[in-house]
């Protein structure tokens, strides 16, 4: 039986269990801390920094931080919202994110976060990098233009022997997520769909599955991301 | 008080954003009561005849003429609005940004599968034609833009509410559904 603890988020007293990750504990209390690279149930890697909160005055990532008793967390301040917006804007200019014709538009977490934090146009100049689309696999397409290198697919998509289908390749600004061609041949339909769903942007696509949900019925068409958590409050 | 003056232009865009302006339906009648149009494809006035209060730009900059028009707008308009994804990020025309300009022209005029009649292998080079830029630029990378209205096209309600808010000085209260990037 885990130990019950109490902490505060923006002055609101919350209850949680010792060892719980802060994003999960906040979610149980009806408070939304934005995440992008984090997947529930998979070890956090805190690489996108969108979930940064102030804990007793220090900036920390909420996805990898375990709650402890008496923690004072600041999550919702103009400065933090601005920091999150900066991360989103940087991600938008770093790749080629064409929302108007993206298959994932409306279901895209990056786009949904931009809606939530009120991004209208990025403050940074667009880089328009030259990146390839890898359409050589039978079940999935990997569009490197949209990849934000969040590692979600690497961490979550494994075959029955536990081998990763996706992997990092090269370093620095040449870093890409590549697909193992042999493992991709044996990819099942379910796993291919899971890979598409686990991708927060439209970088992994299942062949012949685009635009199935009409505009107006997609995940983030009606309500901002995180509002399903906040209704529990 | 005289009516605020609005000017609009479509640069490297598909005119969809202007269609979306017209999509305000019967509100076009109160709009005519609210504002006066100057240089715009809607009334076909080609040159600025006076200083405008609001300039609305659709589309990004893909050639020298677009840059010229955009700079004219900045000169003649007190407030400049980027309307739609092309004006904000380049949009579909920006798909050519990763391709060298020579290759684009070659594909379009010499080697493309639908090129049949260009027997003299001519690339358009008349001095009357605007020069293509090295890539498509979002408007705010050329001149200062004051407001951004995203969407492809921006929802008619978004355009209407933003214009009314700007003219009346009231705060915009927009529902979540109207600000979308697609």
CSV table of C-alpha atoms in Angstrom, one decimal:
chain,number,residue,atom,x,y,z
A,1,UNK,CA,0.0,0.0,0.0
A,2,UNK,CA,1.6,3.2,-1.1
A,3,UNK,CA,1.9,6.2,1.2
A,4,UNK,CA,-0.7,9.0,0.8
A,5,UNK,CA,0.8,12.5,0.5
A,6,UNK,CA,-0.4,16.1,0.0
A,7,UNK,CA,1.1,18.8,-2.2
A,8,UNK,CA,-0.1,22.1,-3.8
A,9,UNK,CA,-0.4,23.1,-7.4
A,10,UNK,CA,-0.9,26.8,-7.9
A,11,UNK,CA,-2.0,27.0,-4.2
A,12,UNK,CA,-4.6,24.3,-4.6
A,13,UNK,CA,-4.1,21.4,-2.2
A,14,UNK,CA,-3.9,18.0,-4.1
A,15,UNK,CA,-3.6,14.5,-2.9
A,16,UNK,CA,-1.4,11.8,-4.4
A,17,UNK,CA,0.6,8.7,-3.7
A,18,UNK,CA,4.3,8.7,-3.0
A,19,UNK,CA,6.3,7.7,-6.1
A,20,UNK,CA,3.6,8.9,-8.5
A,21,UNK,CA,4.8,11.0,-11.4
A,22,UNK,CA,3.6,14.6,-11.1
A,23,UNK,CA,1.7,14.7,-14.4
A,24,UNK,CA,-0.3,11.6,-13.3
A,25,UNK,CA,-0.9,13.0,-9.8
A,26,UNK,CA,-2.0,16.3,-11.2
A,27,UNK,CA,-4.3,14.5,-13.7
A,28,UNK,CA,-6.0,12.6,-10.8
A,29,UNK,CA,-6.6,16.0,-9.1
A,30,UNK,CA,-8.2,17.5,-12.3
A,31,UNK,CA,-5.2,19.7,-13.1
A,32,UNK,CA,-3.8,19.6,-16.6
A,33,UNK,CA,0.0,19.8,-17.0
A,34,UNK,CA,0.7,19.8,-20.8
A,35,UNK,CA,2.9,16.9,-22.1
A,36,UNK,CA,4.1,16.1,-25.5
A,37,UNK,CA,6.8,13.4,-25.4
A,38,UNK,CA,5.3,11.6,-22.4
A,39,UNK,CA,3.2,8.4,-22.9
A,40,UNK,CA,1.3,7.1,-19.8
A,41,UNK,CA,2.7,3.7,-18.7
A,42,UNK,CA,6.1,4.2,-20.4
A,43,UNK,CA,9.1,5.4,-18.6
A,44,UNK,CA,9.3,9.2,-18.9
A,45,UNK,CA,12.2,10.7,-20.8
A,46,UNK,CA,11.5,14.5,-20.3
A,47,UNK,CA,12.9,15.5,-23.7
A,48,UNK,CA,10.4,18.0,-24.9
A,49,UNK,CA,10.3,20.1,-21.7
A,50,UNK,CA,6.8,21.3,-22.4
A,51,UNK,CA,5.7,20.0,-18.9
A,52,UNK,CA,8.2,22.2,-17.1
A,53,UNK,CA,6.8,23.4,-13.8
A,54,UNK,CA,8.3,25.2,-10.8
A,55,UNK,CA,8.8,23.0,-7.8
A,56,UNK,CA,9.7,24.9,-4.7
A,57,UNK,CA,11.1,27.6,-7.0
A,58,UNK,CA,13.1,25.3,-9.3
A,59,UNK,CA,12.1,24.4,-12.9
A,60,UNK,CA,11.5,20.7,-13.3
A,61,UNK,CA,9.8,18.4,-15.8
A,62,UNK,CA,6.5,17.1,-14.4
A,63,UNK,CA,6.5,13.9,-16.4
A,64,UNK,CA,9.6,12.5,-14.7
A,65,UNK,CA,9.3,14.1,-11.3
A,66,UNK,CA,7.9,11.9,-8.5
A,67,UNK,CA,5.7,13.7,-6.0
A,68,UNK,CA,6.6,14.1,-2.4
A,69,UNK,CA,4.9,15.5,0.6
A,70,UNK,CA,4.7,19.2,1.0
A,71,UNK,CA,5.7,20.0,-2.6
A,72,UNK,CA,4.7,23.4,-3.8
A,73,UNK,CA,4.2,23.5,-7.6
A,74,UNK,CA,3.6,26.4,-9.9
A,75,UNK,CA,2.0,25.3,-13.2
A,76,UNK,CA,-0.1,28.1,-14.5
A,77,UNK,CA,1.7,31.5,-14.7
A,78,UNK,CA,2.0,33.9,-17.7
A,79,UNK,CA,5.8,33.2,-17.7
A,80,UNK,CA,5.4,29.4,-17.8
A,81,UNK,CA,2.8,29.7,-20.5
A,82,UNK,CA,5.1,31.9,-22.5
A,83,UNK,CA,7.9,29.3,-22.1
A,84,UNK,CA,5.6,26.5,-23.4
A,85,UNK,CA,4.6,28.7,-26.3
A,86,UNK,CA,8.3,29.3,-27.2
A,87,UNK,CA,8.9,25.5,-27.2
A,88,UNK,CA,5.9,25.0,-29.5
A,89,UNK,CA,6.9,27.8,-31.8
A,90,UNK,CA,10.4,26.4,-32.0
A,91,UNK,CA,9.1,23.0,-32.9
A,92,UNK,CA,6.8,24.5,-35.6
A,93,UNK,CA,9.7,26.4,-37.4
A,94,UNK,CA,12.2,23.6,-37.0
A,95,UNK,CA,10.3,21.2,-39.2
A,96,UNK,CA,7.9,21.5,-42.1
A,97,UNK,CA,4.5,21.4,-40.4
A,98,UNK,CA,1.8,22.0,-43.1
A,99,UNK,CA,-1.4,21.7,-41.1
A,100,UNK,CA,-3.7,22.4,-44.0
A,101,UNK,CA,-3.0,19.1,-45.7
A,102,UNK,CA,-1.6,16.9,-42.9
A,103,UNK,CA,-3.5,13.7,-42.3
A,104,UNK,CA,-3.1,14.1,-38.6
A,105,UNK,CA,-4.5,17.6,-38.4
A,106,UNK,CA,-7.2,17.8,-35.8
A,107,UNK,CA,-5.7,14.8,-34.0
A,108,UNK,CA,-2.2,16.3,-33.7
A,109,UNK,CA,-0.9,17.0,-30.2
A,110,UNK,CA,1.5,19.6,-31.3
A,111,UNK,CA,-1.3,21.5,-33.1
A,112,UNK,CA,-3.6,21.0,-30.2
A,113,UNK,CA,-1.1,22.5,-27.8
A,114,UNK,CA,-0.6,25.4,-30.1
A,115,UNK,CA,-4.3,26.0,-30.1
A,116,UNK,CA,-4.4,25.7,-26.3
A,117,UNK,CA,-1.6,28.2,-25.7
A,118,UNK,CA,-2.8,30.6,-28.3
A,119,UNK,CA,0.0,30.4,-30.9
A,120,UNK,CA,-1.0,32.4,-34.0
A,121,UNK,CA,2.4,32.8,-35.7
A,122,UNK,CA,5.8,31.7,-34.5
A,123,UNK,CA,8.2,34.4,-33.4
A,124,UNK,CA,11.1,32.6,-35.0
A,125,UNK,CA,11.9,32.5,-38.7
A,126,UNK,CA,10.9,29.4,-40.6
A,127,UNK,CA,13.8,27.1,-41.5
A,128,UNK,CA,12.1,25.0,-44.1
A,129,UNK,CA,14.6,22.1,-43.8
A,130,UNK,CA,15.0,19.6,-46.6
A,131,UNK,CA,13.8,16.2,-45.3
A,132,UNK,CA,12.8,13.0,-46.9
A,133,UNK,CA,9.6,11.0,-46.8
A,134,UNK,CA,10.3,7.3,-46.3
A,135,UNK,CA,7.5,5.4,-48.1
A,136,UNK,CA,9.5,2.2,-48.7
A,137,UNK,CA,7.7,0.1,-46.0
A,138,UNK,CA,4.6,-2.0,-46.7
A,139,UNK,CA,2.4,-0.8,-43.8
A,140,UNK,CA,3.7,2.6,-42.7
A,141,UNK,CA,5.0,5.9,-44.1
A,142,UNK,CA,7.6,7.9,-42.1
A,143,UNK,CA,7.5,11.6,-43.0
A,144,UNK,CA,10.6,13.2,-41.5
A,145,UNK,CA,9.3,16.7,-42.2
A,146,UNK,CA,6.9,16.4,-39.4
A,147,UNK,CA,9.0,14.4,-36.9
A,148,UNK,CA,9.7,16.2,-33.6
A,149,UNK,CA,12.1,13.5,-32.4
A,150,UNK,CA,10.0,12.9,-29.3
A,151,UNK,CA,11.0,9.3,-29.1
A,152,UNK,CA,7.5,8.1,-28.4
A,153,UNK,CA,7.5,5.5,-31.2
A,154,UNK,CA,11.0,4.3,-30.2
A,155,UNK,CA,9.8,3.7,-26.6
A,156,UNK,CA,6.3,2.4,-27.2
A,157,UNK,CA,6.4,0.3,-30.4
A,158,UNK,CA,8.2,-3.1,-30.0
A,159,UNK,CA,7.7,-6.4,-31.7
A,160,UNK,CA,6.8,-9.6,-29.9
A,161,UNK,CA,10.4,-10.2,-29.0
A,162,UNK,CA,10.7,-6.7,-27.5
A,163,UNK,CA,12.8,-5.2,-30.4
A,164,UNK,CA,12.3,-1.6,-31.3
A,165,UNK,CA,11.0,-1.0,-34.8
A,166,UNK,CA,12.0,2.7,-34.7
A,167,UNK,CA,15.5,4.0,-33.7
A,168,UNK,CA,17.5,7.2,-33.6
A,169,UNK,CA,19.9,7.6,-36.5
A,170,UNK,CA,22.8,10.1,-36.6
A,171,UNK,CA,23.2,13.0,-34.3
A,172,UNK,CA,22.7,16.8,-33.8
A,173,UNK,CA,20.7,18.5,-36.5
A,174,UNK,CA,21.0,15.4,-38.6
A,175,UNK,CA,19.2,13.2,-36.0
A,176,UNK,CA,16.3,11.3,-37.5
A,177,UNK,CA,14.0,8.5,-36.4
A,178,UNK,CA,14.5,5.6,-38.8
A,179,UNK,CA,12.5,2.4,-39.3
A,180,UNK,CA,14.1,-1.0,-39.2
A,181,UNK,CA,13.2,-2.3,-42.7
A,182,UNK,CA,13.2,-6.0,-41.7
A,183,UNK,CA,11.1,-5.4,-38.6
A,184,UNK,CA,8.7,-3.1,-40.6
A,185,UNK,CA,8.1,-6.0,-43.0
A,186,UNK,CA,6.7,-8.1,-40.2
A,187,UNK,CA,4.6,-5.2,-38.7
A,188,UNK,CA,1.0,-6.2,-37.9
A,189,UNK,CA,-1.9,-3.9,-38.8
A,190,UNK,CA,-2.6,-3.3,-35.1
A,191,UNK,CA,1.0,-2.4,-34.3
A,192,UNK,CA,1.1,-0.1,-37.4
A,193,UNK,CA,-2.1,1.7,-36.2
A,194,UNK,CA,-0.6,1.9,-32.7
A,195,UNK,CA,2.5,3.5,-34.1
A,196,UNK,CA,0.4,6.1,-35.9
A,197,UNK,CA,-1.6,6.8,-32.7
A,198,UNK,CA,1.4,7.0,-30.5
A,199,UNK,CA,3.0,9.6,-32.8
A,200,UNK,CA,1.9,13.0,-31.4
A,201,UNK,CA,2.3,14.6,-34.9
A,202,UNK,CA,1.7,13.2,-38.4
A,203,UNK,CA,5.1,11.7,-38.9
A,204,UNK,CA,4.1,8.1,-38.8
A,205,UNK,CA,1.1,7.3,-41.1
A,206,UNK,CA,-0.6,4.0,-41.8
A,207,UNK,CA,-0.9,3.6,-45.5
A,208,UNK,CA,-4.4,4.2,-47.1
A,209,UNK,CA,-5.8,5.4,-43.8
A,210,UNK,CA,-5.7,9.2,-44.1
A,211,UNK,CA,-8.5,11.7,-43.5
A,212,UNK,CA,-10.9,9.0,-42.2
A,213,UNK,CA,-12.5,11.3,-39.6
A,214,UNK,CA,-14.3,14.4,-41.1
A,215,UNK,CA,-13.4,17.9,-39.9
A,216,UNK,CA,-15.5,18.7,-36.9
A,217,UNK,CA,-15.3,15.2,-35.4
A,218,UNK,CA,-11.6,14.9,-34.8
A,219,UNK,CA,-10.1,14.7,-31.3
A,220,UNK,CA,-9.2,18.4,-30.8
A,221,UNK,CA,-11.9,20.0,-33.0
A,222,UNK,CA,-14.4,20.9,-30.3
A,223,UNK,CA,-12.4,21.0,-27.0
A,224,UNK,CA,-8.9,22.1,-26.2
A,225,UNK,CA,-6.3,19.4,-25.3
A,226,UNK,CA,-6.5,18.7,-21.5
A,227,UNK,CA,-10.1,19.8,-21.1
A,228,UNK,CA,-11.1,16.2,-20.5
A,229,UNK,CA,-8.8,16.2,-17.4
A,230,UNK,CA,-10.0,19.6,-16.2
A,231,UNK,CA,-13.7,18.5,-16.1
A,232,UNK,CA,-12.8,16.2,-13.3
A,233,UNK,CA,-11.9,19.2,-11.1
B,1,UNK,CA,-16.6,59.9,-37.7
B,2,UNK,CA,-15.7,58.6,-41.2
B,3,UNK,CA,-15.8,54.9,-41.9
B,4,UNK,CA,-12.6,52.9,-41.4
B,5,UNK,CA,-11.0,52.0,-44.7
B,6,UNK,CA,-10.1,48.4,-45.5
B,7,UNK,CA,-7.7,47.2,-48.3
B,8,UNK,CA,-7.1,43.5,-49.2
B,9,UNK,CA,-4.7,41.6,-51.4
B,10,UNK,CA,-4.0,38.1,-52.4
B,11,UNK,CA,-0.3,37.3,-52.9
B,12,UNK,CA,0.9,33.8,-53.3
B,13,UNK,CA,-2.4,32.3,-52.2
B,14,UNK,CA,-5.4,30.5,-53.8
B,15,UNK,CA,-8.0,33.2,-53.1
B,16,UNK,CA,-9.6,30.9,-50.6
B,17,UNK,CA,-9.2,33.4,-47.8
B,18,UNK,CA,-11.0,36.0,-49.8
B,19,UNK,CA,-13.7,33.5,-50.4
B,20,UNK,CA,-13.9,33.0,-46.7
B,21,UNK,CA,-14.3,36.8,-46.3
B,22,UNK,CA,-17.3,36.5,-48.5
B,23,UNK,CA,-18.4,33.5,-46.5
B,24,UNK,CA,-19.7,35.9,-43.8
B,25,UNK,CA,-22.9,35.7,-45.9
B,26,UNK,CA,-25.6,38.3,-45.2
B,27,UNK,CA,-23.3,40.1,-42.8
B,28,UNK,CA,-21.7,41.5,-45.9
B,29,UNK,CA,-24.5,44.2,-45.8
B,30,UNK,CA,-23.6,45.4,-42.3
B,31,UNK,CA,-19.9,45.2,-43.3
B,32,UNK,CA,-20.5,47.7,-46.1
B,33,UNK,CA,-22.2,50.0,-43.5
B,34,UNK,CA,-19.2,49.5,-41.2
B,35,UNK,CA,-16.3,50.0,-43.6
B,36,UNK,CA,-15.2,51.4,-46.9
B,37,UNK,CA,-13.1,49.3,-49.2
B,38,UNK,CA,-10.1,50.7,-51.0
B,39,UNK,CA,-7.5,48.7,-53.0
B,40,UNK,CA,-9.0,45.2,-53.1
B,41,UNK,CA,-9.9,42.5,-55.6
B,42,UNK,CA,-13.4,42.7,-54.1
B,43,UNK,CA,-14.1,46.1,-55.6
B,44,UNK,CA,-11.3,45.9,-58.2
B,45,UNK,CA,-9.5,49.1,-57.1
B,46,UNK,CA,-6.0,48.5,-58.4
B,47,UNK,CA,-4.0,51.3,-56.6
B,48,UNK,CA,-4.2,52.9,-53.2
B,49,UNK,CA,-6.1,56.2,-53.4
B,50,UNK,CA,-5.9,57.0,-49.7
B,51,UNK,CA,-4.4,55.8,-46.4
B,52,UNK,CA,-6.2,52.8,-45.1
B,53,UNK,CA,-6.9,51.7,-41.6
B,54,UNK,CA,-6.8,48.0,-42.1
B,55,UNK,CA,-4.9,46.0,-44.7
B,56,UNK,CA,-5.7,42.3,-45.0
B,57,UNK,CA,-3.0,40.1,-46.7
B,58,UNK,CA,-3.7,36.6,-48.1
B,59,UNK,CA,-0.8,34.5,-49.2
B,60,UNK,CA,2.9,34.6,-48.7
B,61,UNK,CA,5.6,36.1,-50.9
B,62,UNK,CA,6.8,34.0,-53.8
B,63,UNK,CA,8.0,36.7,-56.3
B,64,UNK,CA,9.2,40.3,-56.5
B,65,UNK,CA,5.7,41.6,-57.2
B,66,UNK,CA,4.4,40.1,-54.0
B,67,UNK,CA,7.1,41.8,-52.1
B,68,UNK,CA,6.3,45.1,-53.8
B,69,UNK,CA,2.6,44.8,-53.1
B,70,UNK,CA,3.2,43.8,-49.5
B,71,UNK,CA,5.5,46.8,-48.9
B,72,UNK,CA,3.0,49.1,-50.5
B,73,UNK,CA,0.4,47.7,-48.1
B,74,UNK,CA,2.7,48.4,-45.1
B,75,UNK,CA,3.2,51.9,-46.3
B,76,UNK,CA,-0.5,52.7,-46.8
B,77,UNK,CA,-2.1,50.7,-44.0
B,78,UNK,CA,-2.1,51.5,-40.3
B,79,UNK,CA,-2.8,47.9,-39.3
B,80,UNK,CA,-1.7,44.9,-41.3
B,81,UNK,CA,-3.3,41.5,-40.9
B,82,UNK,CA,-1.9,38.2,-42.1
B,83,UNK,CA,-4.9,36.1,-43.2
B,84,UNK,CA,-4.5,32.4,-43.5
B,85,UNK,CA,-1.8,29.8,-43.4
B,86,UNK,CA,0.0,31.0,-46.6
B,87,UNK,CA,0.5,34.5,-45.3
B,88,UNK,CA,1.6,33.1,-41.9
B,89,UNK,CA,3.9,30.2,-42.9
B,90,UNK,CA,4.0,30.1,-46.7
B,91,UNK,CA,1.4,27.4,-46.9
B,92,UNK,CA,1.2,25.1,-50.0
B,93,UNK,CA,3.4,27.4,-52.2
B,94,UNK,CA,6.2,26.9,-49.7
B,95,UNK,CA,6.4,23.2,-50.6
B,96,UNK,CA,8.9,24.4,-53.2
B,97,UNK,CA,11.2,25.7,-50.6
B,98,UNK,CA,13.3,22.6,-50.4
B,99,UNK,CA,13.7,22.5,-54.2
B,100,UNK,CA,16.3,24.8,-56.0
B,101,UNK,CA,14.5,27.4,-58.2
B,102,UNK,CA,16.2,26.1,-61.4
B,103,UNK,CA,14.8,22.7,-60.9
B,104,UNK,CA,11.3,24.1,-60.3
B,105,UNK,CA,11.4,26.1,-63.5
B,106,UNK,CA,12.9,23.1,-65.5
B,107,UNK,CA,10.1,20.8,-64.2
B,108,UNK,CA,7.4,23.4,-65.0
B,109,UNK,CA,8.5,24.6,-68.4
B,110,UNK,CA,10.9,22.0,-69.9
B,111,UNK,CA,10.8,18.5,-68.5
B,112,UNK,CA,7.4,18.1,-66.8
B,113,UNK,CA,5.2,15.3,-68.1
B,114,UNK,CA,2.6,17.7,-69.3
B,115,UNK,CA,5.0,20.0,-71.2
B,116,UNK,CA,4.2,19.6,-74.9
B,117,UNK,CA,4.4,22.9,-76.7
B,118,UNK,CA,7.6,24.5,-75.5
B,119,UNK,CA,9.5,23.5,-78.6
B,120,UNK,CA,12.1,26.3,-78.3
B,121,UNK,CA,12.8,25.2,-74.7
B,122,UNK,CA,12.2,28.7,-73.3
B,123,UNK,CA,12.1,29.6,-69.7
B,124,UNK,CA,9.9,32.7,-69.0
B,125,UNK,CA,12.4,35.5,-68.8
B,126,UNK,CA,10.5,38.6,-70.0
B,127,UNK,CA,11.5,41.7,-68.0
B,128,UNK,CA,7.7,42.4,-67.5
B,129,UNK,CA,7.4,39.2,-65.5
B,130,UNK,CA,8.1,39.3,-61.7
B,131,UNK,CA,11.2,37.5,-60.6
B,132,UNK,CA,10.7,34.4,-58.5
B,133,UNK,CA,12.2,34.6,-55.0
B,134,UNK,CA,14.6,31.9,-53.9
B,135,UNK,CA,11.9,30.5,-51.6
B,136,UNK,CA,8.4,31.4,-50.4
B,137,UNK,CA,8.4,33.8,-47.5
B,138,UNK,CA,5.8,34.3,-44.8
B,139,UNK,CA,4.6,37.9,-44.8
B,140,UNK,CA,5.9,38.7,-41.3
B,141,UNK,CA,9.4,37.8,-42.5
B,142,UNK,CA,9.2,40.7,-45.1
B,143,UNK,CA,7.3,43.5,-43.3
B,144,UNK,CA,6.0,44.0,-39.8
B,145,UNK,CA,2.6,42.3,-39.4
B,146,UNK,CA,0.3,43.4,-36.5
B,147,UNK,CA,-2.2,40.6,-36.3
B,148,UNK,CA,-2.5,37.0,-37.5
B,149,UNK,CA,-5.6,35.1,-38.3
B,150,UNK,CA,-4.8,31.4,-38.9
B,151,UNK,CA,-6.8,28.9,-40.8
B,152,UNK,CA,-6.9,27.3,-44.3
B,153,UNK,CA,-9.1,29.2,-44.9
B,154,UNK,CA,-9.7,31.1,-41.7
B,155,UNK,CA,-13.3,30.6,-40.5
B,156,UNK,CA,-15.7,33.3,-41.7
B,157,UNK,CA,-16.7,33.9,-38.0
B,158,UNK,CA,-13.0,34.5,-37.1
B,159,UNK,CA,-12.6,37.1,-39.8
B,160,UNK,CA,-15.9,38.8,-39.0
B,161,UNK,CA,-15.2,38.9,-35.2
B,162,UNK,CA,-11.7,40.1,-35.6
B,163,UNK,CA,-12.7,42.9,-38.0
B,164,UNK,CA,-15.6,44.0,-35.8
B,165,UNK,CA,-13.4,43.9,-32.7
B,166,UNK,CA,-10.7,45.9,-34.5
B,167,UNK,CA,-13.2,48.5,-35.7
B,168,UNK,CA,-15.3,48.9,-32.6
B,169,UNK,CA,-12.4,48.5,-30.2
B,170,UNK,CA,-14.2,45.7,-28.3
B,171,UNK,CA,-12.4,42.6,-27.0
B,172,UNK,CA,-12.6,39.5,-29.1
B,173,UNK,CA,-14.5,36.6,-27.4
B,174,UNK,CA,-13.8,33.7,-29.7
B,175,UNK,CA,-15.0,30.2,-29.2
B,176,UNK,CA,-12.3,27.5,-29.4
B,177,UNK,CA,-13.6,26.1,-32.6
B,178,UNK,CA,-12.9,29.1,-34.9
B,179,UNK,CA,-9.1,29.3,-34.5
B,180,UNK,CA,-7.8,26.3,-36.5
B,181,UNK,CA,-4.7,25.8,-38.7
B,182,UNK,CA,-6.5,23.8,-41.3
